[in-house]
Coordinates of C-alpha atoms and ligand atoms in Angstrom, one line a residue:
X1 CA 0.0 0.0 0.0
X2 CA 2.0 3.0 -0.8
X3 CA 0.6 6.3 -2.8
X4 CA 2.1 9.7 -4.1
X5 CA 2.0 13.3 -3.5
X6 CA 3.1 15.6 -6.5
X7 CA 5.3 19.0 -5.2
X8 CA 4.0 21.4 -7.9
X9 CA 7.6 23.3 -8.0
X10 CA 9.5 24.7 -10.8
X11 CA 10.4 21.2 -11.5
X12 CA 8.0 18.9 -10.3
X13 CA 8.7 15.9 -8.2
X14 CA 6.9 13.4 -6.5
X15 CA 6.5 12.0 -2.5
X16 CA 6.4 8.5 -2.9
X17 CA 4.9 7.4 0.6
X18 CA 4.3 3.3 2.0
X19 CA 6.4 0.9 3.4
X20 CA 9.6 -1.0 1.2
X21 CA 10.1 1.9 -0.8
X22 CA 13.8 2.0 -0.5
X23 CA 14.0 -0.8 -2.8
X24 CA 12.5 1.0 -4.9
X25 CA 14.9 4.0 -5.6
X26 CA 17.6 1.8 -7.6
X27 CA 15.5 2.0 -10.9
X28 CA 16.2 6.1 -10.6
X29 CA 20.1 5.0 -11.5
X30 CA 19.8 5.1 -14.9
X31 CA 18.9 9.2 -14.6
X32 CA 22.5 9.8 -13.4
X33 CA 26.0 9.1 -14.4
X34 CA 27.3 8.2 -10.9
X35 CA 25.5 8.4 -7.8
X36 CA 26.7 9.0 -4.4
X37 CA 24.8 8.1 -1.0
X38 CA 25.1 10.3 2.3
X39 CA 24.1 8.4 5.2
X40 CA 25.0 8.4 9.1
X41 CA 26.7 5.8 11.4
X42 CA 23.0 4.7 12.5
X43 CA 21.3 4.6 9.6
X44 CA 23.8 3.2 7.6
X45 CA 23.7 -0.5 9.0
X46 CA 20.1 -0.9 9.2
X47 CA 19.3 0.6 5.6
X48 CA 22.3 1.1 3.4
X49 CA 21.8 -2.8 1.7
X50 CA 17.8 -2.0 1.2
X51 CA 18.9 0.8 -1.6
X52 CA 20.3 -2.2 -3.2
X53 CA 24.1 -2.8 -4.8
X54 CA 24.6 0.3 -7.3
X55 CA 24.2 2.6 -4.5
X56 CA 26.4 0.8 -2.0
X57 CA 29.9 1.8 -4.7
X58 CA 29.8 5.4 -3.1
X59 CA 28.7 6.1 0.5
X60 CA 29.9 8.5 2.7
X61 CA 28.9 8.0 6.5
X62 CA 29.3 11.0 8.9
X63 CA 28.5 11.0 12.7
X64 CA 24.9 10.9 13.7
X65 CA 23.2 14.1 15.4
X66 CA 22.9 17.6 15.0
X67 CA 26.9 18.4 15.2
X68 CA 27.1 16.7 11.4
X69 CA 25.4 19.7 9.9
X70 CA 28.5 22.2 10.2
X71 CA 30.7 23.2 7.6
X72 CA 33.9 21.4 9.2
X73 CA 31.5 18.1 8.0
X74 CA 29.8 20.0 4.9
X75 CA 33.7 20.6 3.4
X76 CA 34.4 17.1 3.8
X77 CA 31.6 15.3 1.6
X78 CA 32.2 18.0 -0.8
X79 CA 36.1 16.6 -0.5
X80 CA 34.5 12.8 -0.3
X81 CA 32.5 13.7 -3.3
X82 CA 35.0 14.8 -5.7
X83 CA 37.2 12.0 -4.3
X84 CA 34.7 9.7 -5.9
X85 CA 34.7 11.3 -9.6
X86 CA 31.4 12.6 -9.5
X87 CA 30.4 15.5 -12.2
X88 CA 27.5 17.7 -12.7
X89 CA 25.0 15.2 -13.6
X90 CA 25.7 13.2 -10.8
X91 CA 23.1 12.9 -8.1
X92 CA 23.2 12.8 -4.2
X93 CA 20.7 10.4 -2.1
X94 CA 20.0 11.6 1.6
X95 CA 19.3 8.4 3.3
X96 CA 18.8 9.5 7.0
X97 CA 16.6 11.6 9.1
X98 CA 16.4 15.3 8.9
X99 CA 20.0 16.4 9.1
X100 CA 21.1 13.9 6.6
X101 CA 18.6 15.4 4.2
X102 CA 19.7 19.1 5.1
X103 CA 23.5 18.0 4.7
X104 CA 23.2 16.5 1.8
X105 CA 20.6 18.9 0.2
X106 CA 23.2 21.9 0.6
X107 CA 26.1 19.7 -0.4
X108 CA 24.1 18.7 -3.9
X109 CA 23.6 22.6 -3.9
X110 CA 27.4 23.6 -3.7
X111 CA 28.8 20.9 -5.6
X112 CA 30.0 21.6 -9.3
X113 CA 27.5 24.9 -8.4
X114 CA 24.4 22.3 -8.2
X115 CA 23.8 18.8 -8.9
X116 CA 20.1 16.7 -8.1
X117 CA 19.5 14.5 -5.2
X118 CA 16.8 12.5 -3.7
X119 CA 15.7 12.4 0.0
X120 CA 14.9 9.1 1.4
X121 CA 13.8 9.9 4.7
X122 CA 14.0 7.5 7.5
X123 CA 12.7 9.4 10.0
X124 CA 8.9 10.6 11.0
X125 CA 10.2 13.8 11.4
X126 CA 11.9 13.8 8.0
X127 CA 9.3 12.1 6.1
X128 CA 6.4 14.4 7.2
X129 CA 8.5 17.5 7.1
X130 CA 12.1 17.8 6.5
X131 CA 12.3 15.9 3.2
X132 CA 9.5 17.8 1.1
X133 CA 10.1 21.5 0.2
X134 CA 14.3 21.6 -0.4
X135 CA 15.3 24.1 2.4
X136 CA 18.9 22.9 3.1
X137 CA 21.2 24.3 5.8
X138 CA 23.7 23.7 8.1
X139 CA 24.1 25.9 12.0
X140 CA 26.1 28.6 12.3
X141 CA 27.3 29.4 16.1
X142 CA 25.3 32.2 16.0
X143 CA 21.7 29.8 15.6
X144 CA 20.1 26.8 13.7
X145 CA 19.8 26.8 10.1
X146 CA 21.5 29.7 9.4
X147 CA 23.6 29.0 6.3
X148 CA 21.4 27.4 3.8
X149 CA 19.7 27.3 0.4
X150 CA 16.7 26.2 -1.3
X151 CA 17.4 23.1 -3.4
X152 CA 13.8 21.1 -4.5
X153 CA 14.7 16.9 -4.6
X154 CA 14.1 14.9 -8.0
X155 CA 12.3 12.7 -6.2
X156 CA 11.3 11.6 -2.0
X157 CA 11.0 7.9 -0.7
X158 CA 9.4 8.0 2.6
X159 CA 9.8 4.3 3.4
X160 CA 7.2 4.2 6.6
X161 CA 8.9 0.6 7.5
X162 CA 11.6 2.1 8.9
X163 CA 9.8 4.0 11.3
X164 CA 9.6 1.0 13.3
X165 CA 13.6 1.0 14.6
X166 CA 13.5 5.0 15.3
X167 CA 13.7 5.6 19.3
X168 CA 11.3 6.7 21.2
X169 CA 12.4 9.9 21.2
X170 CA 13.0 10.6 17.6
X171 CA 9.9 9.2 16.7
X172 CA 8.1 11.6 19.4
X173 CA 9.8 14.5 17.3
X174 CA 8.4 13.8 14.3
X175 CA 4.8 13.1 16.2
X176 CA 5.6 17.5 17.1
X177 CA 5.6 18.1 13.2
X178 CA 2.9 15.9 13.0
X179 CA 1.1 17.9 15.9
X180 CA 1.8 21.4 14.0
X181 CA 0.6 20.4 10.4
X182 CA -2.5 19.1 11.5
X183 CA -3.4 22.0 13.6
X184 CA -2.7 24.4 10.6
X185 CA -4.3 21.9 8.2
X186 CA -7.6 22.7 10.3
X187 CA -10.5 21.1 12.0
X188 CA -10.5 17.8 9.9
X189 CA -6.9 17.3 10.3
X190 CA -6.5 18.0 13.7
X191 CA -10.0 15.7 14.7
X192 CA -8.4 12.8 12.3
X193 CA -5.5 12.9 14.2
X194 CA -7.2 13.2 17.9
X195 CA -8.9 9.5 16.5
X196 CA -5.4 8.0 15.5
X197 CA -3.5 9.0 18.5
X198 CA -3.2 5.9 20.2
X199 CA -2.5 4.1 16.8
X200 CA 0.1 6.5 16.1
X201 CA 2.0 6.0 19.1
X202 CA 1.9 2.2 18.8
X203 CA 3.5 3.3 15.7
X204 CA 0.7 0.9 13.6
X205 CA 2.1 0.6 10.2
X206 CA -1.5 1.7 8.3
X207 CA -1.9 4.2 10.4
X208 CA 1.8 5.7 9.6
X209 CA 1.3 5.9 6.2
X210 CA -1.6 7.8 6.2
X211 CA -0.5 10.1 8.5
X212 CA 2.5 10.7 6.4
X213 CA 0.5 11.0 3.6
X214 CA -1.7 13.8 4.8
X215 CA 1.0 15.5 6.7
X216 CA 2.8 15.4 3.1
X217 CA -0.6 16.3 1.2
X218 CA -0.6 19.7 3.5
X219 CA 3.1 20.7 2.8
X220 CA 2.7 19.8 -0.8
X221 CA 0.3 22.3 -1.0
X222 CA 2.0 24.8 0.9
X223 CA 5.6 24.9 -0.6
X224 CA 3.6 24.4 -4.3
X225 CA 2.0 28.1 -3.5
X226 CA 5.1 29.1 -2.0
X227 CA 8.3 27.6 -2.8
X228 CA 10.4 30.0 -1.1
X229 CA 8.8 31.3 1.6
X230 CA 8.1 34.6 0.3
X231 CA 4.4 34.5 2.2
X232 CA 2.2 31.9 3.1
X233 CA 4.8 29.1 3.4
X234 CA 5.9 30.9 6.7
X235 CA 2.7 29.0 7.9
X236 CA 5.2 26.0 8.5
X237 CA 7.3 27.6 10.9
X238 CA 4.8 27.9 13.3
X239 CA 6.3 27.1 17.0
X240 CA 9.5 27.2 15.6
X241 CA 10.5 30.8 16.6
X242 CA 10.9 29.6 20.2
X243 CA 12.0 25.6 18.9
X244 CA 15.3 27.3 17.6
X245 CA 15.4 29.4 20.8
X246 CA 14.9 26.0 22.6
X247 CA 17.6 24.0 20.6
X248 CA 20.2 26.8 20.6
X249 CA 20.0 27.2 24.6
X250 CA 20.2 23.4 25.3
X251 CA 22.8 23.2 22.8
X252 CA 22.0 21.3 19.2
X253 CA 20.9 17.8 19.2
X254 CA 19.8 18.0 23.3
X255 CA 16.0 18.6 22.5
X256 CA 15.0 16.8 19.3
X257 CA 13.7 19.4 17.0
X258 CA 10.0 18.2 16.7
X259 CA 9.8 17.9 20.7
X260 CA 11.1 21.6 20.4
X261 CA 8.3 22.5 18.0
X262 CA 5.2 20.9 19.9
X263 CA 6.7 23.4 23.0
X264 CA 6.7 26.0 20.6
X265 CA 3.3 25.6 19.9
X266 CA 2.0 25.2 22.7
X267 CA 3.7 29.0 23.9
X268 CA 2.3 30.5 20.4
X269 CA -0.5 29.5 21.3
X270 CA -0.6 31.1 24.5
X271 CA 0.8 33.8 23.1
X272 CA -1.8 33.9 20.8
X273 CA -4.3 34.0 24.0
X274 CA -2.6 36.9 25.9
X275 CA -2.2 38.6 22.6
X276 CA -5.8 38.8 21.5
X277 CA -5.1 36.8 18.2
X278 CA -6.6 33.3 19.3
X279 CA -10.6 33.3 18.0
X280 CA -10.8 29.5 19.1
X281 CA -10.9 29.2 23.3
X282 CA -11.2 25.9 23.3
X283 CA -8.1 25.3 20.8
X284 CA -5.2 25.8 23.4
X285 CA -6.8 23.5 25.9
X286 CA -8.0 20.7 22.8
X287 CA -3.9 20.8 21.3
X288 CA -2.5 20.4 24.6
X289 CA -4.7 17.3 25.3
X290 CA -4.1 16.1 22.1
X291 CA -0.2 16.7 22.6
X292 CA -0.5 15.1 26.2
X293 CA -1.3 11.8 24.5
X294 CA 1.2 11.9 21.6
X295 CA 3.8 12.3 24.9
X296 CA 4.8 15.6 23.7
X297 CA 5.8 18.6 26.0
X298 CA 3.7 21.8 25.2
X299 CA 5.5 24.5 27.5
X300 CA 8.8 25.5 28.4
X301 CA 8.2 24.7 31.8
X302 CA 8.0 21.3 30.4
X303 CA 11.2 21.4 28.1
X304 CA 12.8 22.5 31.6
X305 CA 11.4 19.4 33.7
X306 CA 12.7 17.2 30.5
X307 CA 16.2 18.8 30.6
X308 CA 16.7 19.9 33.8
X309 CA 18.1 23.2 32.2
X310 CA 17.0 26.6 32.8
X311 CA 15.3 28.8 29.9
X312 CA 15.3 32.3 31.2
X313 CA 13.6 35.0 29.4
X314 CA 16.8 37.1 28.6
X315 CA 17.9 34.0 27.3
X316 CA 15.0 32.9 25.2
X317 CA 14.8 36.5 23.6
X318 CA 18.2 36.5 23.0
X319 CA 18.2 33.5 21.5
X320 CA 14.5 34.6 19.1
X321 CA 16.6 37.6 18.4
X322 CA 18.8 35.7 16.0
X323 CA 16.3 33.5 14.4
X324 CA 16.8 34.3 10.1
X325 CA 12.5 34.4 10.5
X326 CA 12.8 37.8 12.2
X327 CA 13.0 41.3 9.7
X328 CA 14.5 44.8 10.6
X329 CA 15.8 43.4 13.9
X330 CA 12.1 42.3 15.0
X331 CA 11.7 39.1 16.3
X332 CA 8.2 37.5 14.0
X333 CA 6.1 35.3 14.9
X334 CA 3.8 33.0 13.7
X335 CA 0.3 32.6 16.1
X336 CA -2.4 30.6 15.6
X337 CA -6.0 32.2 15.1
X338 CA -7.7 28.9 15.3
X339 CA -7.4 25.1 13.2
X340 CA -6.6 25.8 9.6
X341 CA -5.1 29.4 10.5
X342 CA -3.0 31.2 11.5
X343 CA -1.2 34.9 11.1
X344 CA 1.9 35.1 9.8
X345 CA 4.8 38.1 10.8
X346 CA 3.3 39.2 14.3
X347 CA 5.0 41.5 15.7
X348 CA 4.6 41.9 19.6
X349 CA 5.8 44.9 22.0
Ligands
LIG401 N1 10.0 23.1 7.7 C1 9.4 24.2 7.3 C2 9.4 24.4 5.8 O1 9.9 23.5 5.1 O2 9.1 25.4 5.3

């Protein structure tokens, strides 16, 4: 059982969604003239073999974690890459979870000045998000995502089997993403999801693959409208104003990034309350419910119970103040109005 979602982008591509899909990415090879696979140290051993023997000539394997996507690592695939012979119409797979996909999305953008790649996500968090829509980046010092490009995929394999070996807490990341596209997705989303909660979490394989697929279905849509985030694709950074905050305080990789984001929303929302934007008074209690039985945190109080780190104010505006969302030195945020929408660029005193 597997099904597609077209990206409607300059050039086209589509999600191929269902599980044992990475078998299927081998009859791409003939597109290419040699084809090089990023993948990291935890990935590599369960999944490497399944993309089948062409792709297992050229692999480069860097660290897992957050600390891979840095230029120190970015430099050396680009080395790796011309070490293997590649040329310009070679092509890249990301075979990982979201900082694979990143990594190897700005290295296909750099190398030879841009050659293609394809994202096989093997992580919730990467196959609902991360993979579809070709932002690319690596951190700078200074904040997450900083130095990036956008660079749209040939193609996406979101192989939902292996979504079965992620840990509990990388999965729970990708069920934040999950948390944030339903709620701007709106009422039918958001109720579809309240129904699958407990299937979700006991990670039932049907119920993964349609909740990829609609996740997948919504940021189709979006980043077709909106490729690069000139307007309404600023929708999908919702929560993720004080995520970044979140990740940058704790130090990259501490709080998974989805875990991050269903914190974030769960403070947009609030702020959404005390700022008079939130129509919907039932919505923040109804989310937080929802995100209670996904086992995701929904305030920073409870980021600070998880970590045992203090998030001070100074420190979390600090931290906003660098985020590459914010415009003439104001931090912008996204808040919610109610399901299905939201209002993008706030600006609060
Ligand atoms: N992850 C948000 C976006 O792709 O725009």
């Amino acid at each position: 059982m597997t099904s597609t979602v077209r990206v409607s982008v300059e050039t086209p591509y589509d999600v191929r969604i269902g599980p044992g899909l990475l078998q299927a990415v081998e009859a791409l090879a003939p597109r290419y003239s040699r084809v090089a696979v990023l993948t990291d140290e935890n990935v590599a051993p369960l999944y490497l073999e399944r993309l089948g023997e062409t792709f297992g000539k050229r692999v480069i394997v860097v660290a897992a974690g957050e600390a891979s996507k840095s230029f120190v690592t970015l430099e050396s695939v680009l080395d790796q890459l011309c070490g293997f012979g590649l040329d310009r119409d070679s092509a890249l797979i990301a075979l990982g979870g979201g900082v694979i996909g990143d990594l190897c999305g700005l290295s296909a953008a750099l190398f030879m000045r841009g050659v293609r790649f394809i994202q096989c996500p093997t992580t919730l968090l990467a196959q609902v998000d991360a993979s579809v829509g070709g932002k690319t980046a690596v951190n700078l010092t200074s904040g997450k995502n900083l130095a990036g490009v956008f660079h749209q995929p040939d193609a996406v394999f979101a192989d939902t089997s292996t979504l079965a070996s992620q840990s509990e807490d990388e999965f729970r990341s990708g069920l934040g993403e999950v948390l944030k596209t339903a709620l701007l997705d709106g009422e039918e989303h958001l109720a579809q999801l309240e129904a699958d909660a407990a299937l979700l979490v006991a990670r039932d394989s049907r119920t993964l693959t349609r909740v990829v697929e609609r996740c997948v279905q919504f940021k189709a849509k979006i980043v077709s409208a909106d490729p690069l985030e000139g307007g309404s694709r600023k929708c999908l950074n919702l929560g993720h104003t004080y995520a970044h905050a979140i990740e940058h305080i704790a130090g990259f990789g501490v709080v998974p990034h989805g875990i991050a984001v269903a914190a974030g929303v769960g403070m947009a929302l609030d702020q959404a309350g005390s700022c008079g934007v939130l129509e919907d008074a039932q919505l923040a209690g109804r989310v937080r419910k929802l995100a209670r039985s996904l086992g995701l945190p929904t305030s920073l109080e409870d980021i600070e119970a998880r970590t045992g780190l203090e998030f001070s104010e100074p420190d979390m505006l600090r931290a906003m103040s660098s985020d590459k969302k914010n415009a003439a030195g104001e931090v912008r945020y996204v808040l919610p109005v109610r399901a299905g929408e939201v209002r993008i660029d706030v600006v609060i005193e």
